[in-house]
CSV table of C-alpha atoms in Angstrom, one decimal:
chain,number,residue,atom,x,y,z
C,1151,MET,CA,14.8,-10.3,-19.3
C,1152,LYS,CA,16.1,-10.0,-15.8
C,1153,ALA,CA,13.3,-10.5,-13.2
C,1154,VAL,CA,12.8,-11.1,-9.4
C,1155,VAL,CA,11.0,-14.4,-9.0
C,1156,HIS,CA,9.9,-16.8,-6.4
C,1157,HIS,CA,9.7,-20.6,-6.7
C,1158,THR,CA,10.1,-23.5,-4.3
C,1159,PRO,CA,11.1,-23.8,-1.6
C,1160,SER,CA,8.9,-21.2,0.2
C,1161,GLY,CA,10.5,-18.4,2.1
C,1162,PHE,CA,13.7,-16.4,1.3
C,1163,GLU,CA,15.4,-19.5,-0.2
C,1164,GLY,CA,13.0,-19.3,-3.1
C,1165,LEU,CA,13.7,-15.7,-3.9
C,1166,LYS,CA,15.9,-15.4,-7.0
C,1167,VAL,CA,17.0,-12.9,-9.6
C,1168,THR,CA,17.0,-14.7,-12.9
C,1169,GLU,CA,16.2,-14.5,-16.6
C,1170,MET,CA,12.5,-14.8,-17.8
C,1171,LYS,CA,11.0,-14.8,-21.2
C,1172,GLU,CA,9.1,-11.6,-22.0
C,1173,ALA,CA,5.3,-11.9,-22.8
C,1174,VAL,CA,3.4,-10.6,-25.8
C,1175,PRO,CA,0.2,-8.6,-25.3
C,1176,GLY,CA,-3.0,-10.2,-26.4
C,1177,ARG,CA,-6.3,-8.6,-27.2
C,1178,GLY,CA,-7.1,-5.8,-24.7
C,1179,GLU,CA,-3.6,-5.9,-23.3
C,1180,VAL,CA,-0.6,-3.6,-23.3
C,1181,LYS,CA,3.1,-4.3,-22.8
C,1182,ILE,CA,4.8,-1.8,-20.5
C,1183,ARG,CA,8.6,-1.2,-20.4
C,1184,LEU,CA,8.9,-0.7,-16.7
C,1185,LYS,CA,11.3,2.0,-15.4
C,1186,THR,CA,10.7,1.6,-11.6
C,1187,ALA,CA,8.7,-0.7,-9.2
C,1188,GLY,CA,7.9,-0.7,-5.5
C,1189,LEU,CA,8.2,-3.3,-2.8
C,1190,ASN,CA,5.2,-4.0,-0.5
C,1191,ARG,CA,4.6,-6.1,2.5
C,1192,ARG,CA,2.4,-8.3,0.3
C,1193,ASP,CA,5.6,-9.4,-1.5
C,1194,LEU,CA,7.0,-10.7,1.8
C,1195,ARG,CA,3.8,-12.6,2.5
C,1196,VAL,CA,3.8,-14.4,-0.9
C,1197,LEU,CA,7.2,-15.8,-0.2
C,1198,GLN,CA,5.5,-18.0,2.4
C,1199,LEU,CA,2.7,-19.2,0.1
C,1200,GLU,CA,2.5,-22.8,-1.0
C,1201,ARG,CA,1.8,-22.9,-4.8
C,1202,ASP,CA,0.4,-25.6,-7.1
C,1203,THR,CA,3.4,-25.4,-9.4
C,1204,ASP,CA,7.2,-25.2,-9.0
C,1205,ASP,CA,7.5,-22.8,-12.0
C,1206,PRO,CA,9.0,-19.4,-11.0
C,1207,VAL,CA,6.6,-16.5,-10.9
C,1208,ILE,CA,7.6,-12.8,-11.2
C,1209,LEU,CA,6.9,-10.9,-8.0
C,1210,GLY,CA,5.7,-7.3,-7.6
C,1211,SER,CA,2.5,-5.2,-7.6
C,1212,ASP,CA,3.7,-1.6,-8.1
C,1213,GLY,CA,5.2,-0.3,-11.2
C,1214,ALA,CA,5.5,2.6,-13.7
C,1215,GLY,CA,6.9,2.8,-17.2
C,1216,VAL,CA,6.3,3.5,-20.9
C,1217,VAL,CA,3.8,1.6,-23.1
C,1218,GLU,CA,5.9,-0.4,-25.5
C,1219,ARG,CA,3.3,-2.3,-27.4
C,1220,VAL,CA,-0.5,-2.3,-27.7
C,1221,GLY,CA,-2.6,-5.3,-28.3
C,1222,ASP,CA,-5.7,-5.6,-30.5
C,1223,GLY,CA,-8.8,-3.9,-29.4
C,1224,VAL,CA,-7.1,-1.3,-27.1
C,1225,SER,CA,-8.3,2.3,-27.2
C,1226,GLY,CA,-7.2,5.2,-25.1
C,1227,VAL,CA,-3.7,3.9,-24.6
C,1228,LYS,CA,-0.9,4.2,-27.2
C,1229,GLU,CA,2.7,3.4,-27.6
C,1230,GLY,CA,5.0,5.9,-25.8
C,1231,ASP,CA,2.4,6.8,-23.1
C,1232,GLU,CA,3.9,7.2,-19.6
C,1233,VAL,CA,1.8,5.2,-17.3
C,1234,VAL,CA,1.4,3.8,-13.8
C,1235,VAL,CA,0.1,0.3,-13.1
C,1236,ASN,CA,-3.1,-0.2,-11.1
C,1237,PRO,CA,-2.4,-3.4,-9.1
C,1238,SER,CA,-6.1,-4.0,-8.3
C,1239,LEU,CA,-7.4,-6.7,-10.7
C,1240,ASN,CA,-11.0,-7.3,-11.7
C,1241,TRP,CA,-12.5,-4.6,-9.4
C,1242,PRO,CA,-13.7,-1.9,-11.8
C,1243,HIS,CA,-16.3,0.0,-9.8
C,1244,ARG,CA,-16.5,1.2,-6.2
C,1245,SER,CA,-18.4,-1.3,-4.0
C,1246,VAL,CA,-18.8,-2.2,-0.4
C,1247,ALA,CA,-16.4,-5.2,-0.8
C,1248,PRO,CA,-14.2,-6.6,-3.6
C,1249,PRO,CA,-16.2,-8.6,-6.2
C,1250,GLU,CA,-15.7,-12.3,-6.9
C,1251,GLY,CA,-12.6,-12.7,-9.0
C,1252,PHE,CA,-10.8,-9.8,-7.4
C,1253,ASP,CA,-7.0,-10.3,-7.1
C,1254,ILE,CA,-3.8,-8.3,-6.6
C,1255,LEU,CA,-1.1,-8.1,-9.3
C,1256,GLY,CA,1.9,-10.3,-8.7
C,1257,VAL,CA,1.5,-14.0,-7.7
C,1258,PRO,CA,-0.3,-15.9,-9.1
C,1259,THR,CA,-0.1,-13.4,-12.0
C,1260,ARG,CA,3.2,-12.1,-13.4
C,1261,GLY,CA,4.2,-9.0,-11.5
C,1262,THR,CA,6.3,-5.8,-11.9
C,1263,PHE,CA,9.8,-6.8,-10.8
C,1264,ALA,CA,11.0,-7.2,-14.3
C,1265,ARG,CA,12.0,-5.4,-17.5
C,1266,SER,CA,8.4,-5.5,-18.8
C,1267,ILE,CA,4.9,-6.5,-17.9
C,1268,VAL,CA,1.9,-7.4,-20.0
C,1269,ILE,CA,-1.4,-6.3,-18.4
C,1270,SER,CA,-5.0,-5.4,-19.3
C,1271,ALA,CA,-5.2,-1.9,-20.7
C,1272,ASP,CA,-7.9,-1.3,-18.0
C,1273,ASN,CA,-5.2,-1.4,-15.4
C,1274,VAL,CA,-3.0,1.4,-16.7
C,1275,GLU,CA,-3.5,5.1,-16.0
C,1276,PRO,CA,-1.5,8.2,-17.0
C,1277,LYS,CA,1.5,8.9,-14.8
C,1278,PRO,CA,0.9,11.9,-12.6
C,1279,ALA,CA,3.1,14.7,-14.1
C,1280,HIS,CA,4.4,15.9,-10.7
C,1281,LEU,CA,5.9,12.6,-9.8
C,1282,THR,CA,9.4,11.4,-10.7
C,1283,TRP,CA,9.8,7.9,-12.1
C,1284,GLU,CA,11.1,6.7,-8.7
C,1285,GLU,CA,8.0,8.1,-7.0
C,1286,ALA,CA,5.5,6.9,-9.6
C,1287,GLY,CA,6.8,3.3,-9.4
C,1288,VAL,CA,6.2,2.9,-5.7
C,1289,PHE,CA,2.9,4.6,-4.9
C,1290,PRO,CA,0.0,2.7,-6.5
C,1291,LEU,CA,-0.8,-0.1,-4.0
C,1292,ALA,CA,0.0,2.0,-0.9
C,1293,SER,CA,-1.9,5.1,-2.0
C,1294,LEU,CA,-4.9,3.1,-3.2
C,1295,THR,CA,-5.1,1.2,0.1
C,1296,GLY,CA,-4.7,4.4,2.1
C,1297,TYR,CA,-7.2,6.4,0.0
C,1298,ARG,CA,-10.0,3.8,0.4
C,1299,ALA,CA,-9.2,3.3,4.2
C,1300,LEU,CA,-9.3,7.1,4.9
C,1301,PHE,CA,-12.1,8.3,2.6
C,1302,SER,CA,-14.3,5.5,1.1
C,1303,ARG,CA,-14.4,3.5,4.4
C,1304,GLY,CA,-13.3,6.0,7.1
C,1305,ASP,CA,-15.3,8.9,5.6
C,1306,LEU,CA,-12.6,11.4,6.9
C,1307,LYS,CA,-13.7,15.0,6.8
C,1308,ALA,CA,-11.8,18.3,7.1
C,1309,GLY,CA,-11.4,19.3,10.7
C,1310,GLU,CA,-11.6,15.7,12.1
C,1311,HIS,CA,-8.9,14.1,14.1
C,1312,VAL,CA,-7.4,10.8,12.8
C,1313,LEU,CA,-5.0,8.5,14.6
C,1314,ILE,CA,-2.7,6.5,12.3
C,1315,VAL,CA,-1.2,3.5,14.1
C,1316,GLY,CA,2.3,2.3,13.2
C,1317,ILE,CA,3.8,5.1,11.1
C,1318,GLY,CA,6.7,4.1,8.8
C,1319,SER,CA,5.1,1.9,6.2
C,1320,GLY,CA,4.4,3.1,2.7
C,1321,VAL,CA,0.6,3.1,3.3
C,1322,SER,CA,0.8,4.9,6.7
C,1323,THR,CA,3.2,7.7,5.4
C,1324,PHE,CA,0.9,8.2,2.4
C,1325,MET,CA,-2.2,8.4,4.6
C,1326,LEU,CA,-0.4,11.0,6.7
C,1327,ARG,CA,0.1,13.2,3.7
C,1328,MET,CA,-3.4,12.6,2.3
C,1329,ALA,CA,-5.1,13.3,5.6
C,1330,LYS,CA,-3.2,16.5,6.1
C,1331,ALA,CA,-4.1,17.5,2.5
C,1332,ALA,CA,-7.8,16.9,3.4
C,1333,GLY,CA,-7.6,19.3,6.3
C,1334,ALA,CA,-7.6,16.7,9.1
C,1335,GLN,CA,-5.6,16.7,12.4
C,1336,VAL,CA,-3.2,13.8,12.4
C,1337,THR,CA,-1.7,11.9,15.3
C,1338,VAL,CA,0.6,8.9,14.6
C,1339,THR,CA,2.1,6.1,16.7
C,1340,SER,CA,5.4,4.3,16.6
C,1341,ARG,CA,7.8,2.4,18.9
C,1342,SER,CA,10.7,4.2,17.1
C,1343,GLU,CA,11.6,7.7,18.2
C,1344,GLU,CA,13.3,8.2,14.9
C,1345,LYS,CA,10.1,7.4,13.0
C,1346,ARG,CA,8.0,9.6,15.3
C,1347,SER,CA,10.4,12.5,14.6
C,1348,ARG,CA,10.3,11.8,10.8
C,1349,ALA,CA,6.5,11.9,11.0
C,1350,LEU,CA,6.5,15.2,12.7
C,1351,GLU,CA,8.7,16.6,10.0
C,1352,LEU,CA,6.2,15.3,7.4
C,1353,GLY,CA,3.4,17.3,9.0
C,1354,ALA,CA,1.9,15.1,11.7
C,1355,ASP,CA,0.4,17.2,14.5
C,1356,ALA,CA,1.5,14.7,17.2
C,1357,ALA,CA,3.4,11.5,17.5
C,1358,ILE,CA,3.1,9.1,20.4
C,1359,ASP,CA,5.1,6.1,21.6
C,1360,SER,CA,3.3,2.9,20.9
C,1361,ASN,CA,4.8,1.3,24.0
C,1362,GLY,CA,3.6,4.1,26.3
C,1363,ASP,CA,0.2,5.1,27.7
C,1364,TRP,CA,-1.7,6.5,24.8
C,1365,GLN,CA,-4.3,8.3,26.8
C,1366,GLU,CA,-1.7,10.0,28.9
C,1367,GLN,CA,0.4,11.0,25.9
C,1368,MET,CA,-2.7,12.4,24.1
C,1369,LYS,CA,-3.8,14.2,27.3
C,1370,GLY,CA,-7.2,12.6,27.2
C,1371,GLU,CA,-8.1,13.8,23.7
C,1372,LYS,CA,-10.1,11.4,21.7
C,1373,VAL,CA,-10.2,11.0,17.9
C,1374,HIS,CA,-12.9,10.6,15.3
C,1375,LEU,CA,-11.1,8.0,13.2
C,1376,VAL,CA,-8.4,5.4,13.9
C,1377,ILE,CA,-6.6,3.5,11.1
C,1378,ASP,CA,-5.0,0.4,12.6
C,1379,SER,CA,-3.2,-2.1,10.3
C,1380,VAL,CA,-1.1,-3.6,13.2
C,1381,GLY,CA,-3.7,-5.8,14.8
C,1382,PRO,CA,-3.8,-7.4,18.3
C,1383,ALA,CA,-0.7,-5.5,19.6
C,1384,THR,CA,-2.5,-2.2,19.4
C,1385,PHE,CA,-6.2,-2.9,18.8
C,1386,GLU,CA,-7.5,-2.4,22.3
C,1387,LYS,CA,-5.5,0.8,22.7
C,1388,SER,CA,-6.9,2.0,19.4
C,1389,LEU,CA,-10.5,1.5,20.6
C,1390,GLY,CA,-9.6,3.4,23.7
C,1391,GLN,CA,-8.7,6.5,21.8
C,1392,LEU,CA,-12.1,6.7,19.9
C,1393,GLN,CA,-14.5,9.4,20.9
C,1394,PRO,CA,-18.2,8.4,21.2
C,1395,GLY,CA,-19.5,7.4,17.8
C,1396,GLY,CA,-15.9,7.0,16.5
C,1397,ARG,CA,-14.8,4.8,13.5
C,1398,LEU,CA,-12.0,2.3,13.4
C,1399,VAL,CA,-10.7,1.0,10.0
C,1400,THR,CA,-8.4,-2.0,9.8
C,1401,PHE,CA,-6.7,-3.4,6.7
C,1402,GLY,CA,-3.7,-5.4,8.2
C,1403,GLU,CA,-2.6,-8.0,10.7
C,1404,THR,CA,1.1,-7.2,11.2
C,1405,SER,CA,1.1,-8.5,14.8
C,1406,GLY,CA,-1.4,-11.4,14.3
C,1407,PRO,CA,-4.7,-12.5,12.7
C,1408,HIS,CA,-7.0,-12.4,15.8
C,1409,VAL,CA,-8.1,-9.7,18.2
C,1410,GLU,CA,-10.3,-9.6,21.3
C,1411,ILE,CA,-13.0,-6.9,21.4
C,1412,PRO,CA,-14.1,-5.5,24.8
C,1413,LEU,CA,-17.8,-5.5,24.1
C,1414,ARG,CA,-19.1,-3.2,26.7
C,1415,PRO,CA,-16.8,-0.2,25.8
C,1416,PHE,CA,-17.5,-1.0,22.1
C,1417,PHE,CA,-21.3,-0.9,22.2
C,1418,PHE,CA,-21.5,1.8,24.9
C,1419,GLY,CA,-19.2,4.0,22.8
C,1420,GLN,CA,-21.4,3.4,19.7
C,1421,PHE,CA,-18.2,2.6,17.7
C,1422,THR,CA,-18.1,1.5,14.1
C,1423,LEU,CA,-15.5,-1.2,13.1
C,1424,MET,CA,-14.8,-1.5,9.3
C,1425,GLY,CA,-12.5,-3.6,7.2
C,1426,SER,CA,-10.8,-2.3,4.1
C,1427,THR,CA,-8.5,-3.7,1.4
C,1428,MET,CA,-7.0,-2.1,-1.7
C,1429,GLY,CA,-9.7,-0.5,-3.8
C,1430,SER,CA,-11.5,-0.4,-7.1
C,1431,SER,CA,-10.3,1.1,-10.5
C,1432,GLU,CA,-12.8,3.9,-9.9
C,1433,GLU,CA,-11.1,4.7,-6.6
C,1434,PHE,CA,-7.7,4.4,-8.1
C,1435,ARG,CA,-8.6,7.2,-10.6
C,1436,GLU,CA,-10.1,9.3,-7.8
C,1437,MET,CA,-6.9,8.8,-5.8
C,1438,LEU,CA,-4.8,9.9,-8.8
C,1439,ASP,CA,-6.9,13.1,-9.1
C,1440,PHE,CA,-6.5,13.8,-5.4
C,1441,VAL,CA,-2.7,13.2,-5.4
C,1442,SER,CA,-2.3,15.4,-8.5
C,1443,ALA,CA,-4.6,18.2,-7.1
C,1444,HIS,CA,-2.6,18.4,-3.8
C,1445,GLN,CA,0.8,17.6,-5.4
C,1446,ILE,CA,1.3,14.8,-2.9
C,1447,HIS,CA,4.6,12.8,-3.2
C,1448,PRO,CA,5.2,9.4,-1.6
C,1449,VAL,CA,7.9,9.1,1.0
C,1450,LEU,CA,10.9,7.3,-0.4
C,1451,ASP,CA,13.0,5.2,1.8
C,1452,ARG,CA,15.6,3.5,-0.4
C,1453,THR,CA,15.9,2.5,-4.0
C,1454,TYR,CA,17.7,-0.7,-5.1
C,1455,PRO,CA,18.6,-2.2,-8.5
C,1456,LEU,CA,16.7,-5.4,-9.2
C,1457,SER,CA,19.9,-7.4,-8.7
C,1458,GLU,CA,19.9,-6.4,-5.0
C,1459,ALA,CA,16.3,-7.4,-4.4
C,1460,PRO,CA,17.1,-9.8,-1.5
C,1461,ALA,CA,18.6,-6.9,0.4
C,1462,ALA,CA,15.5,-4.8,-0.2
C,1463,PHE,CA,13.2,-7.7,1.0
C,1464,LEU,CA,15.4,-8.1,4.2
C,1465,ARG,CA,15.2,-4.4,5.0
C,1466,MET,CA,11.4,-4.6,4.9
C,1467,LYS,CA,11.3,-7.8,6.8
C,1468,GLU,CA,13.3,-6.2,9.6
C,1469,GLY,CA,11.0,-3.1,9.6
C,1470,LYS,CA,13.8,-0.6,9.1
C,1471,GLN,CA,12.2,1.3,6.3
C,1472,PHE,CA,10.4,4.7,6.6
C,1473,GLY,CA,8.2,5.1,3.5
C,1474,LYS,CA,8.5,3.1,0.3
C,1475,ILE,CA,11.3,0.8,-0.9
C,1476,GLY,CA,11.7,1.0,-4.7
C,1477,PHE,CA,13.5,-0.7,-7.5
C,1478,THR,CA,15.2,0.9,-10.5
C,1479,ILE,CA,14.8,-1.2,-13.7
C,1480,SER,CA,15.9,0.9,-16.7
C-alpha cells in the first residue's frame, strides 16, 4: 500500500512516499480502510526525532474510514462501520495527567498516512454523521486537544471571556468554534491581518495584532481564561490580559521551550497556570457528543493526495495554513 513514511536521515530528507506492507488485525484490533487523514504540527516534530531503527515508520495521527476487518475478541465494532480514529493511546479515563504508557498514534506506532491502519478497537468511535469524510479525517487530535484545554483544564463557562493566542492552527480554529458554541466571548490574536479577518468571519468577537499593544487593542478589558500554545513570544502578554483570579492554559511551545514568569504580578493577581496535552478516551467521546450536538465543523485549509505529502508538510512548516491540512486516501 502507498504510505507516507519517515526514516533516516532526520528532517525533510527522510520524508518519503513509498510502498508498505499492510498489517493484519490481532486480538482486540480492527483494520480500517482509511479515506482521509489530517496533518498536525506533531508530524513536523517527529521528522526531527532520532530513532533506534532505520526502518521506515508510517506517519500520521488523524484519520477516518471504514472498518475492513475485525480481529478476535472485538465487540461493538463491525465490518462496514464508518469510524474516526482516536489518536490518544493508553489513556482510557479522564485524569489530572496522562497515565504511564500514554502515547500518541504515529511514530513509534504505525500512523494514518496510508491506505489502512490496524489499531485497538478501543481507539475507534463512530464518525459524526454531520461531518464529511474530509472533515472527519482531520479533526480528532486538534479537537481533543482543544476540548481538554478549554473545558477539562480551563473550566470555560458560558458568559466568560477567553483569549486564544495564535489563531490559524487546527487546534485554535477548533477552540474558537467550541468556545462560541459554549456561549463564551472570544478574542483571538495573530500577526497576520488575513488570519484575524478569517477569525472574525468564523465568529470571533475581536481579533488583535500579536505584534501590537494587547492592552491598548483590548481597551483595558481583561479575560477569564487564556489559551496560549505559542510560548515565550507571547507568554508575558498573555499573563497581562488576565483579570484577577484568571486561568492560563498552555499546551505548546511553538516559539521555544522556556518562559520567564514575572512572579509579583502572578501571585498578586492570584492567577492559575495549567498545562494540558491531548486527552483521554472518555474526553474524546465527550468531545464527539459536543461536536455533534452543536454541529461543529473543523476549518479546512487545503487537502492533498498522499503523493503530495511533502508540499503539505512544507505549507505547515511555513505557517501558511488557516485550519486543518488534510490528505485524501481513497
